[in-house]
CSV table of C-alpha atoms and ligand atoms in Angstrom, one decimal:
chain,number,residue,atom,x,y,z
A,10,MET,CA,-82.7,-22.3,-15.8
A,11,VAL,CA,-80.5,-23.5,-13.1
A,12,VAL,CA,-77.9,-26.2,-13.5
A,13,ALA,CA,-76.5,-27.7,-10.3
A,14,GLY,CA,-73.0,-29.2,-10.6
A,15,ALA,CA,-70.3,-27.7,-12.7
A,16,GLY,CA,-68.5,-30.9,-14.0
A,17,LEU,CA,-68.7,-32.1,-17.5
A,18,ALA,CA,-72.4,-32.9,-17.4
A,19,GLY,CA,-73.3,-29.5,-16.0
A,20,LEU,CA,-71.1,-27.8,-18.5
A,21,ARG,CA,-72.5,-29.6,-21.3
A,22,THR,CA,-76.1,-29.0,-20.2
A,23,VAL,CA,-75.4,-25.2,-20.4
A,24,GLU,CA,-73.8,-25.3,-23.6
A,25,GLN,CA,-76.7,-27.6,-25.1
A,26,LEU,CA,-79.2,-25.0,-23.8
A,27,ARG,CA,-77.6,-22.2,-25.7
A,28,ASP,CA,-76.8,-24.3,-28.7
A,29,ARG,CA,-80.5,-25.1,-28.9
A,30,GLY,CA,-81.4,-21.4,-28.8
A,31,PHE,CA,-82.4,-20.8,-25.4
A,32,GLY,CA,-82.1,-17.2,-24.6
A,33,GLY,CA,-83.2,-16.8,-21.1
A,34,ASP,CA,-81.3,-16.8,-17.9
A,35,ILE,CA,-79.1,-19.6,-16.9
A,36,THR,CA,-77.2,-19.9,-13.6
A,37,LEU,CA,-74.6,-22.8,-13.2
A,38,ILE,CA,-73.8,-23.7,-9.7
A,39,GLY,CA,-70.7,-25.6,-8.6
A,40,ALA,CA,-69.3,-26.7,-5.4
A,41,GLU,CA,-65.8,-26.6,-6.6
A,42,THR,CA,-64.2,-23.2,-6.9
A,43,ARG,CA,-62.4,-24.4,-10.0
A,44,PRO,CA,-64.1,-23.8,-13.3
A,45,PRO,CA,-65.1,-27.0,-15.0
A,46,TYR,CA,-62.4,-29.5,-15.9
A,47,ASP,CA,-62.1,-33.1,-17.2
A,48,ARG,CA,-61.6,-36.1,-14.8
A,49,PRO,CA,-60.4,-39.0,-16.9
A,50,PRO,CA,-56.9,-37.5,-17.4
A,51,LEU,CA,-56.4,-37.1,-13.6
A,52,SER,CA,-55.5,-40.8,-13.0
A,53,LYS,CA,-53.7,-40.9,-16.4
A,54,LYS,CA,-51.7,-37.9,-17.9
A,55,VAL,CA,-51.8,-35.9,-14.6
A,56,MET,CA,-50.6,-38.7,-12.5
A,57,ALA,CA,-48.1,-39.5,-15.0
A,58,GLY,CA,-46.9,-36.0,-14.8
A,59,VAL,CA,-47.5,-35.2,-18.5
A,60,ILE,CA,-50.0,-32.4,-17.8
A,61,ASP,CA,-51.2,-30.4,-14.8
A,62,ASP,CA,-54.5,-28.8,-16.0
A,63,THR,CA,-57.4,-30.5,-17.5
A,64,SER,CA,-59.7,-27.6,-17.6
A,65,LEU,CA,-62.5,-27.6,-20.1
A,66,PRO,CA,-63.1,-24.6,-22.4
A,67,PHE,CA,-65.4,-22.3,-20.2
A,68,ASP,CA,-66.3,-18.7,-20.9
A,69,PRO,CA,-69.2,-17.6,-18.8
A,70,GLY,CA,-69.4,-14.2,-20.7
A,71,ALA,CA,-69.5,-15.8,-24.1
A,72,LEU,CA,-72.1,-18.3,-23.0
A,73,GLY,CA,-74.2,-15.5,-21.3
A,74,ILE,CA,-74.7,-17.3,-17.9
A,75,THR,CA,-74.0,-16.6,-14.3
A,76,ALA,CA,-71.6,-19.1,-12.9
A,77,ARG,CA,-71.7,-19.5,-9.2
A,78,LEU,CA,-68.6,-21.5,-8.3
A,79,GLY,CA,-67.6,-22.5,-4.7
A,80,GLU,CA,-71.4,-22.8,-3.9
A,81,ALA,CA,-73.0,-26.0,-2.9
A,82,ALA,CA,-76.5,-26.6,-3.5
A,83,CYS,CA,-77.9,-27.7,-0.1
A,84,ALA,CA,-81.8,-27.6,-0.4
A,85,LEU,CA,-84.5,-27.9,-3.0
A,86,GLU,CA,-88.1,-26.6,-2.2
A,87,ASP,CA,-90.9,-24.9,-4.0
A,88,GLY,CA,-89.1,-24.2,-7.1
A,89,VAL,CA,-86.0,-22.6,-5.4
A,90,LEU,CA,-82.5,-24.1,-5.1
A,91,ARG,CA,-80.6,-22.9,-1.9
A,92,THR,CA,-77.0,-23.1,-1.6
A,93,ALA,CA,-74.7,-23.4,1.6
A,94,THR,CA,-73.6,-20.0,1.3
A,95,GLY,CA,-77.1,-18.6,1.5
A,96,GLY,CA,-77.9,-18.2,-2.2
A,97,ALA,CA,-81.5,-18.8,-3.3
A,98,TYR,CA,-81.9,-19.6,-7.1
A,99,PRO,CA,-85.6,-19.8,-8.2
A,100,PHE,CA,-86.1,-21.8,-11.4
A,101,ASP,CA,-88.4,-22.7,-14.1
A,102,ALA,CA,-86.3,-25.8,-14.8
A,103,LEU,CA,-83.4,-27.4,-12.8
A,104,VAL,CA,-80.8,-29.9,-14.2
A,105,LEU,CA,-79.1,-31.9,-11.6
A,106,ALA,CA,-75.4,-32.7,-12.6
A,107,THR,CA,-73.8,-33.1,-9.3
A,108,GLY,CA,-71.8,-36.3,-10.0
A,109,SER,CA,-70.6,-38.7,-7.2
A,110,GLU,CA,-68.2,-38.7,-4.4
A,111,PRO,CA,-65.7,-41.4,-3.7
A,112,VAL,CA,-66.7,-44.1,-0.9
A,113,ARG,CA,-64.4,-44.1,2.0
A,114,LEU,CA,-63.2,-47.0,4.2
A,115,PRO,CA,-63.8,-47.1,8.1
A,116,GLY,CA,-60.9,-46.1,10.2
A,117,PRO,CA,-59.0,-43.3,11.8
A,118,GLY,CA,-55.9,-43.5,9.4
A,119,ALA,CA,-55.3,-41.0,6.7
A,120,GLN,CA,-56.8,-42.1,3.4
A,121,ARG,CA,-56.7,-40.4,0.1
A,122,THR,CA,-59.1,-40.5,-2.7
A,123,LEU,CA,-58.9,-39.5,-6.4
A,124,ARG,CA,-61.7,-37.6,-7.7
A,125,THR,CA,-60.6,-33.8,-8.0
A,126,LEU,CA,-57.7,-32.2,-9.8
A,127,ASP,CA,-56.4,-31.3,-6.2
A,128,ASP,CA,-56.6,-34.8,-5.2
A,129,ALA,CA,-54.7,-35.7,-8.3
A,130,LEU,CA,-51.9,-33.2,-7.9
A,131,ALA,CA,-51.5,-33.8,-4.1
A,132,LEU,CA,-51.1,-37.5,-4.9
A,133,ARG,CA,-48.9,-37.2,-7.7
A,134,ALA,CA,-46.5,-35.1,-5.5
A,135,LEU,CA,-46.2,-38.1,-3.1
A,136,LEU,CA,-45.1,-40.7,-5.7
A,137,ARG,CA,-41.4,-41.6,-5.4
A,138,PRO,CA,-39.0,-44.5,-5.7
A,139,GLY,CA,-39.6,-46.8,-2.7
A,140,LEU,CA,-43.0,-45.3,-1.5
A,141,ARG,CA,-45.2,-48.1,-0.1
A,142,LEU,CA,-48.3,-47.3,-1.6
A,143,ALA,CA,-51.5,-49.3,-0.6
A,144,ILE,CA,-54.6,-49.0,-3.0
A,145,ALA,CA,-57.9,-50.3,-1.9
A,146,GLY,CA,-59.8,-51.2,-5.0
A,147,ALA,CA,-58.7,-52.9,-8.2
A,148,GLY,CA,-61.2,-51.0,-10.6
A,149,LEU,CA,-60.5,-48.5,-13.2
A,150,ILE,CA,-59.1,-45.8,-10.9
A,151,GLY,CA,-57.0,-48.3,-8.8
A,152,ALA,CA,-55.5,-49.8,-11.9
A,153,GLU,CA,-54.6,-46.6,-13.5
A,154,LEU,CA,-53.2,-45.2,-10.4
A,155,ALA,CA,-51.1,-48.4,-9.9
A,156,THR,CA,-49.8,-48.0,-13.5
A,157,ALA,CA,-48.6,-44.5,-12.6
A,158,ALA,CA,-47.2,-45.3,-9.4
A,159,VAL,CA,-45.0,-48.3,-10.4
A,160,ALA,CA,-43.7,-46.1,-13.1
A,161,ALA,CA,-42.7,-43.7,-10.5
A,162,GLY,CA,-40.9,-46.6,-8.7
A,163,ALA,CA,-43.3,-47.0,-5.9
A,164,HIS,CA,-43.9,-50.4,-4.4
A,165,VAL,CA,-47.5,-50.9,-5.0
A,166,THR,CA,-50.0,-53.2,-3.3
A,167,VAL,CA,-53.7,-53.3,-4.6
A,168,VAL,CA,-56.2,-54.8,-2.1
A,169,GLU,CA,-59.4,-56.1,-3.8
A,170,TYR,CA,-62.5,-57.5,-2.2
A,171,ALA,CA,-63.7,-59.3,-5.2
A,172,PRO,CA,-61.9,-62.5,-6.5
A,173,ALA,CA,-60.7,-60.6,-9.6
A,174,PRO,CA,-60.1,-57.0,-10.8
A,175,MET,CA,-62.9,-55.0,-12.5
A,176,LEU,CA,-65.1,-58.1,-12.3
A,177,ALA,CA,-68.5,-56.7,-12.3
A,178,ALA,CA,-67.9,-54.7,-15.4
A,179,VAL,CA,-65.8,-57.1,-17.5
A,180,GLY,CA,-66.7,-60.6,-16.2
A,181,PRO,CA,-64.4,-63.4,-15.1
A,182,ASP,CA,-62.6,-64.3,-18.3
A,183,ILE,CA,-61.4,-60.9,-19.0
A,184,ALA,CA,-60.7,-60.2,-15.4
A,185,ALA,CA,-58.4,-63.3,-15.2
A,186,VAL,CA,-56.4,-61.5,-18.1
A,187,MET,CA,-56.4,-58.2,-16.2
A,188,THR,CA,-55.0,-60.0,-13.2
A,189,ARG,CA,-51.9,-61.0,-15.1
A,190,TRP,CA,-51.3,-57.4,-16.0
A,191,TYR,CA,-50.9,-56.4,-12.4
A,192,ALA,CA,-48.4,-59.3,-11.9
A,193,ASP,CA,-46.4,-58.4,-15.1
A,194,ALA,CA,-46.3,-54.8,-13.9
A,195,GLY,CA,-44.7,-55.7,-10.6
A,196,VAL,CA,-47.9,-54.8,-8.6
A,197,ASP,CA,-48.8,-56.9,-5.6
A,198,LEU,CA,-52.5,-57.7,-6.3
A,199,ARG,CA,-54.3,-59.4,-3.4
A,200,LEU,CA,-57.7,-60.7,-4.4
A,201,ALA,CA,-60.7,-61.6,-2.3
A,202,THR,CA,-59.2,-59.5,0.5
A,203,GLY,CA,-61.2,-57.3,2.6
A,204,VAL,CA,-60.1,-54.1,4.4
A,205,SER,CA,-61.5,-53.8,8.0
A,206,SER,CA,-60.1,-50.2,8.6
A,207,VAL,CA,-57.6,-47.8,7.6
A,208,GLN,CA,-55.1,-47.1,10.5
A,209,ASP,CA,-52.0,-44.8,11.0
A,210,GLY,CA,-49.3,-46.7,8.9
A,211,GLY,CA,-51.4,-49.1,6.9
A,212,LEU,CA,-54.5,-51.3,6.3
A,213,ALA,CA,-56.0,-53.7,8.8
A,214,LEU,CA,-57.1,-56.6,6.6
A,215,ALA,CA,-60.3,-58.6,7.1
A,216,ASP,CA,-58.3,-61.8,7.5
A,217,GLY,CA,-56.5,-60.4,10.4
A,218,SER,CA,-53.3,-59.5,8.8
A,219,TRP,CA,-51.5,-56.1,8.6
A,220,LEU,CA,-50.5,-54.3,5.2
A,221,ALA,CA,-47.8,-51.6,6.1
A,222,ALA,CA,-48.0,-48.6,3.7
A,223,ASP,CA,-46.7,-45.0,3.7
A,224,GLU,CA,-49.9,-43.9,1.9
A,225,VAL,CA,-53.3,-45.4,1.5
A,226,VAL,CA,-55.6,-44.5,-1.5
A,227,THR,CA,-59.1,-45.7,-1.4
A,228,ALA,CA,-60.6,-46.4,-4.8
A,229,ILE,CA,-63.5,-48.6,-4.0
A,230,GLY,CA,-66.2,-46.8,-5.9
A,231,ALA,CA,-68.2,-43.6,-5.9
A,232,ARG,CA,-71.6,-42.6,-4.9
A,233,PRO,CA,-73.8,-39.6,-5.6
A,234,ARG,CA,-74.6,-37.3,-2.6
A,235,LEU,CA,-78.4,-37.0,-2.1
A,236,ASP,CA,-79.0,-36.0,1.4
A,237,TRP,CA,-79.6,-32.3,0.3
A,238,LEU,CA,-82.6,-33.6,-1.8
A,239,ASP,CA,-84.5,-34.9,1.1
A,240,GLY,CA,-88.0,-33.6,1.0
A,241,SER,CA,-87.6,-32.0,-2.5
A,242,GLY,CA,-89.8,-34.4,-4.3
A,243,VAL,CA,-87.0,-35.8,-6.3
A,244,HIS,CA,-87.2,-39.6,-6.0
A,245,THR,CA,-83.9,-41.0,-5.1
A,246,GLU,CA,-82.6,-44.5,-4.2
A,247,THR,CA,-78.8,-44.7,-4.3
A,248,CYS,CA,-79.0,-42.1,-7.0
A,249,VAL,CA,-81.4,-39.8,-8.7
A,250,LEU,CA,-84.0,-41.8,-10.6
A,251,THR,CA,-85.1,-40.5,-14.0
A,252,THR,CA,-87.3,-41.4,-17.0
A,253,GLU,CA,-86.0,-42.2,-20.3
A,254,ARG,CA,-86.4,-38.5,-21.0
A,255,LEU,CA,-84.2,-37.8,-18.0
A,256,GLU,CA,-87.0,-36.1,-15.9
A,257,THR,CA,-86.9,-36.8,-12.2
A,258,SER,CA,-90.2,-37.2,-10.3
A,259,ALA,CA,-90.3,-33.4,-9.4
A,260,PRO,CA,-91.7,-31.4,-12.1
A,261,GLY,CA,-89.3,-29.4,-14.1
A,262,VAL,CA,-86.3,-31.1,-12.5
A,263,PHE,CA,-84.0,-33.3,-14.7
A,264,ALA,CA,-80.7,-35.1,-14.0
A,265,VAL,CA,-77.7,-36.1,-15.9
A,266,GLY,CA,-74.3,-37.8,-15.6
A,267,ASP,CA,-72.9,-39.7,-12.7
A,268,CYS,CA,-75.6,-38.6,-10.2
A,269,ALA,CA,-78.5,-40.2,-12.2
A,270,ALA,CA,-79.9,-43.5,-13.2
A,271,TYR,CA,-82.0,-43.4,-16.4
A,272,LEU,CA,-84.7,-45.8,-17.8
A,273,SER,CA,-83.4,-47.8,-20.6
A,274,GLY,CA,-85.7,-49.1,-23.3
A,275,ARG,CA,-82.7,-50.9,-25.0
A,276,TYR,CA,-81.9,-52.8,-21.8
A,277,GLY,CA,-85.3,-52.7,-20.1
A,278,ARG,CA,-84.2,-51.4,-16.8
A,279,ARG,CA,-82.6,-48.4,-15.0
A,280,LEU,CA,-79.0,-48.0,-15.3
A,281,ARG,CA,-76.4,-45.8,-13.9
A,282,PHE,CA,-73.0,-45.6,-15.3
A,283,GLU,CA,-70.0,-43.4,-14.1
A,284,HIS,CA,-68.9,-43.1,-17.7
A,285,TRP,CA,-67.4,-39.9,-19.4
A,286,ASP,CA,-69.4,-40.7,-22.6
A,287,ILE,CA,-72.7,-40.5,-20.6
A,288,ALA,CA,-71.9,-37.2,-18.9
A,289,LEU,CA,-71.0,-35.9,-22.4
A,290,HIS,CA,-74.2,-37.1,-24.2
A,291,ALA,CA,-77.0,-37.1,-21.7
A,292,PRO,CA,-77.1,-33.3,-21.5
A,293,GLU,CA,-78.2,-33.2,-25.3
A,294,VAL,CA,-81.3,-35.0,-24.4
A,295,ALA,CA,-82.0,-33.2,-21.1
A,296,ALA,CA,-81.5,-29.8,-22.7
A,297,ALA,CA,-83.9,-30.7,-25.5
A,298,ASN,CA,-86.5,-31.8,-23.1
A,299,VAL,CA,-86.0,-28.9,-20.7
A,300,LEU,CA,-87.0,-26.6,-23.7
A,301,GLY,CA,-90.1,-28.7,-24.3
A,302,GLY,CA,-88.9,-31.6,-26.5
A,303,SER,CA,-89.5,-35.3,-26.0
A,304,GLU,CA,-86.2,-37.0,-26.7
A,305,VAL,CA,-85.3,-40.4,-25.4
A,306,PHE,CA,-81.8,-41.1,-23.9
A,307,ASP,CA,-80.8,-44.7,-24.7
A,308,PRO,CA,-77.2,-45.0,-25.6
A,309,VAL,CA,-75.1,-48.0,-26.0
A,310,PRO,CA,-72.8,-47.6,-22.9
A,311,TYR,CA,-69.1,-47.0,-23.6
A,312,PHE,CA,-66.0,-46.5,-21.4
A,313,TRP,CA,-62.2,-46.8,-21.9
A,314,THR,CA,-59.5,-47.2,-19.4
A,315,GLU,CA,-55.8,-47.1,-19.8
A,316,GLN,CA,-53.9,-49.5,-17.6
A,317,PHE,CA,-50.5,-51.0,-17.6
A,318,GLY,CA,-49.7,-49.6,-21.0
A,319,ARG,CA,-52.8,-50.8,-22.7
A,320,MET,CA,-55.9,-49.0,-24.1
A,321,VAL,CA,-58.9,-51.0,-23.0
A,322,GLN,CA,-62.3,-49.9,-24.5
A,323,TYR,CA,-65.7,-51.7,-23.7
A,324,ALA,CA,-69.0,-51.0,-25.3
A,325,GLY,CA,-72.5,-52.5,-24.9
A,326,LEU,CA,-73.6,-54.3,-21.9
A,327,HIS,CA,-73.3,-58.1,-21.7
A,328,SER,CA,-75.1,-60.6,-19.1
A,329,PRO,CA,-73.1,-63.3,-17.2
A,330,SER,CA,-74.9,-65.9,-19.5
A,331,ASP,CA,-73.6,-64.4,-22.7
A,332,ARG,CA,-71.2,-66.5,-24.8
A,333,LEU,CA,-67.7,-65.0,-25.0
A,334,VAL,CA,-65.8,-65.2,-28.4
A,335,TRP,CA,-62.0,-64.3,-28.2
A,336,ARG,CA,-60.7,-62.3,-31.1
A,337,GLY,CA,-56.9,-62.9,-31.1
A,338,ASP,CA,-54.7,-64.1,-28.2
A,339,PRO,CA,-55.4,-62.4,-24.8
A,340,ALA,CA,-51.9,-62.7,-23.8
A,341,ALA,CA,-51.0,-60.6,-26.8
A,342,ALA,CA,-50.6,-56.8,-26.6
A,343,LYS,CA,-53.8,-56.6,-28.8
A,344,PHE,CA,-56.8,-58.6,-28.7
A,345,GLY,CA,-60.5,-58.4,-28.5
A,346,ALA,CA,-63.4,-60.2,-26.8
A,347,PHE,CA,-67.1,-60.3,-27.8
A,348,TRP,CA,-70.2,-61.3,-26.0
A,349,LEU,CA,-73.1,-62.9,-27.8
A,350,ASP,CA,-76.5,-63.7,-26.3
A,351,ALA,CA,-78.3,-67.1,-26.7
A,352,ASP,CA,-79.7,-66.0,-30.2
A,353,GLY,CA,-76.1,-65.2,-31.3
A,354,ARG,CA,-76.8,-61.6,-31.1
A,355,LEU,CA,-73.9,-59.2,-30.3
A,356,THR,CA,-74.4,-57.7,-26.8
A,357,ALA,CA,-70.8,-56.2,-26.0
A,358,LEU,CA,-67.2,-56.0,-26.7
A,359,LEU,CA,-64.1,-55.3,-25.1
A,360,ALA,CA,-61.1,-54.2,-27.2
A,361,VAL,CA,-57.5,-53.9,-26.1
A,362,GLY,CA,-55.4,-51.7,-28.5
A,363,VAL,CA,-57.8,-52.2,-31.5
A,364,PRO,CA,-59.9,-49.0,-31.7
A,365,LYS,CA,-61.1,-49.7,-35.2
A,366,ASP,CA,-63.0,-52.9,-33.9
A,367,VAL,CA,-64.7,-50.8,-31.3
A,368,VAL,CA,-65.9,-48.3,-33.9
A,369,GLN,CA,-67.4,-51.1,-36.1
A,370,ALA,CA,-68.8,-53.0,-33.2
A,371,ARG,CA,-70.4,-49.8,-31.8
A,372,ARG,CA,-72.3,-49.4,-35.1
A,373,LEU,CA,-73.7,-52.9,-34.8
A,374,LEU,CA,-74.6,-52.6,-31.3
A,375,LEU,CA,-76.3,-49.2,-32.0
A,376,ALA,CA,-78.3,-50.9,-34.7
A,377,GLY,CA,-79.7,-53.3,-32.0
A,378,SER,CA,-80.1,-57.1,-32.1
A,379,VAL,CA,-77.5,-57.8,-34.8
A,380,ALA,CA,-76.7,-61.6,-35.2
A,381,VAL,CA,-73.1,-62.2,-35.8
A,382,ASP,CA,-71.0,-65.1,-37.2
A,383,PRO,CA,-68.8,-66.1,-34.2
A,384,ASP,CA,-66.1,-67.8,-36.5
A,385,ALA,CA,-65.8,-64.4,-38.5
A,386,LEU,CA,-65.5,-62.5,-35.3
A,387,ALA,CA,-62.9,-64.8,-33.9
A,388,ASP,CA,-60.7,-64.1,-36.9
A,389,PRO,CA,-58.9,-60.8,-36.5
A,390,SER,CA,-58.3,-60.7,-40.4
A,391,VAL,CA,-62.0,-60.4,-40.9
A,392,PRO,CA,-63.3,-56.9,-40.2
A,393,VAL,CA,-65.8,-57.0,-37.3
A,394,ARG,CA,-68.5,-55.3,-39.6
A,395,ALA,CA,-68.3,-58.2,-42.1
A,396,ALA,CA,-69.3,-60.5,-39.1
A,397,ALA,CA,-72.8,-59.3,-39.1
A,398,LEU,CA,-75.4,-61.7,-40.4
A,399,THR,CA,-77.9,-59.7,-42.4
A,400,GLY,CA,-79.9,-62.4,-44.0
B,519,LIG,P1,-68.7,-34.7,-12.0
B,519,LIG,O1,-67.5,-34.7,-13.0
B,519,LIG,O2,-68.3,-35.6,-10.6
B,519,LIG,O3,-69.1,-33.4,-11.8
B,519,LIG,C1,-70.0,-33.0,-10.7
B,519,LIG,C2,-69.7,-31.6,-10.2
B,519,LIG,O4,-70.8,-31.3,-9.3
B,519,LIG,C3,-68.4,-31.7,-9.3
B,519,LIG,O5,-67.7,-30.6,-9.7
B,519,LIG,C4,-69.0,-31.5,-7.9
B,519,LIG,O6,-68.1,-30.8,-7.0
B,519,LIG,C5,-70.2,-30.7,-8.1
B,519,LIG,N1,-71.3,-30.9,-6.9
B,519,LIG,C6,-71.4,-32.0,-6.3
B,519,LIG,N2,-72.4,-31.6,-5.3
B,519,LIG,C7,-72.8,-30.4,-5.6
B,519,LIG,C8,-73.9,-29.6,-4.9
B,519,LIG,N3,-74.7,-30.0,-4.0
B,519,LIG,N4,-73.9,-28.3,-5.5
B,519,LIG,C9,-73.2,-27.9,-6.6
B,519,LIG,N5,-72.3,-28.7,-7.1
B,519,LIG,C10,-72.0,-29.9,-6.6
B,519,LIG,N6,-64.8,-42.5,-17.4
B,519,LIG,C11,-64.5,-43.2,-18.4
B,519,LIG,O7,-65.4,-43.5,-19.2
B,519,LIG,N7,-63.2,-43.5,-18.8
B,519,LIG,C12,-62.2,-43.1,-18.0
B,519,LIG,O8,-61.0,-43.5,-18.3
B,519,LIG,C13,-62.5,-42.4,-16.8
B,519,LIG,N8,-61.4,-42.1,-15.9
B,519,LIG,C14,-61.8,-41.5,-14.7
B,519,LIG,C15,-60.8,-41.2,-13.9
B,519,LIG,C16,-60.9,-40.5,-12.6
B,519,LIG,C17,-59.9,-40.2,-11.8
B,519,LIG,C18,-62.4,-40.2,-12.3
B,519,LIG,C19,-62.7,-39.6,-11.0
B,519,LIG,C20,-63.4,-40.6,-13.2
B,519,LIG,C21,-63.1,-41.1,-14.3
B,519,LIG,N9,-64.2,-41.5,-15.3
B,519,LIG,C22,-63.8,-42.1,-16.5
B,519,LIG,C23,-65.5,-41.1,-15.0
B,519,LIG,C24,-66.0,-39.7,-15.7
B,519,LIG,O9,-65.0,-38.9,-15.3
B,519,LIG,C25,-67.3,-39.3,-14.9
B,519,LIG,O10,-68.3,-40.3,-15.2
B,519,LIG,C26,-67.6,-38.0,-15.2
B,519,LIG,O11,-66.8,-36.9,-14.7
B,519,LIG,C27,-69.0,-37.7,-14.8
B,519,LIG,O12,-69.3,-36.2,-14.9
B,519,LIG,P2,-70.3,-35.5,-14.1
B,519,LIG,O13,-70.6,-34.1,-14.7
B,519,LIG,O14,-71.7,-36.3,-14.0
B,519,LIG,O15,-69.8,-35.6,-12.6
């Protein structure tokens, strides 16, 4: 067995293969020289200076595997994975877990990104009172970095191309609430503003204006790197495409985590998420199927983000046409929002500071197609589970 990519999804794949009784050879190949580590804390506790290390428990000896760290897979042909350092690894089965890489802006100026532990440590060392920090992108990473940077006394400007932050993920109503969080934190959020290029000393904006900055961080999204799969028989578009069983189009090759889009029966389409929860759980299914099983991966998507002192959790997947039901006052420190489809069935929820609502709503979402009473959902004194209409 060969696993390419030694992040969370790669490590979990290896662990799952062993947990499921596979006793043969496993080689884990990772481009980074560091052993596997967790990424969500990089923009949270690492950036806030609370921790320096996010290593995941990893003992190749105890797992009985060969770890080839600092080796990037560069070609795949005829059942052999080749690496840039000259390694050749024949396999019976291969799991791709190569994650994604930050998208960069055009222009000759220096721009930082936040993907690796080294990125995070370097960025944190720059934060200081008075630093003029420009962040391109008001997504999850942009918001979390802005949170840490203002806490360190930096003057933070966030430039967002869309008319609201996290718009695609949470829709316009929640995004409007989030917009106020930036203002309350003292962050200068410039919406509907494109960046033409990164230049020395700042950003050239699409409207012709100039944003001066001491440091620029680009947080406009991440994409899997796929060029090395050209000619391999693995079908890719903007990511690796898999079936509901996480198989790619090449025999014996599977894909998990940020690099892959899986076919979802629940939602009737292919989905790709950059969610920690997917990287954690997809390897369970991939490992089972590598070993001859026929398991289907079809979770209720889930992510969280910690921004401006709030714990935000989202589960499910709503469509723009779904009806939004507020639960509590969105101006308060804690509130929820639920999406219902045209038949009154729960499709998603977002909760700020109310994890117990998330636990109960996730159960309803997992059960699938549960109609709910919107009045009960809107009343924070009624437990979410009690809003389900069972009759
Ligand atoms: P990765 O973690 O990217 O690991 C892939 C590994 O493969 C990398 O080490 C890479 O170097 C290696 N690799 C790449 N190409 C090759 C190659 N050719 N050969 C060998 N190795 C290769 N999700 C949430 O749900 N909530 C959060 O709050 C949250 N916060 C985040 C904050 C930050 C700063 C970041 C960057 C991500 C965050 N995420 C969050 C997303 C989450 O961390 C990812 O979804 C998860 O890390 C994906 O795991 P992965 O193993 O698929 O990919």
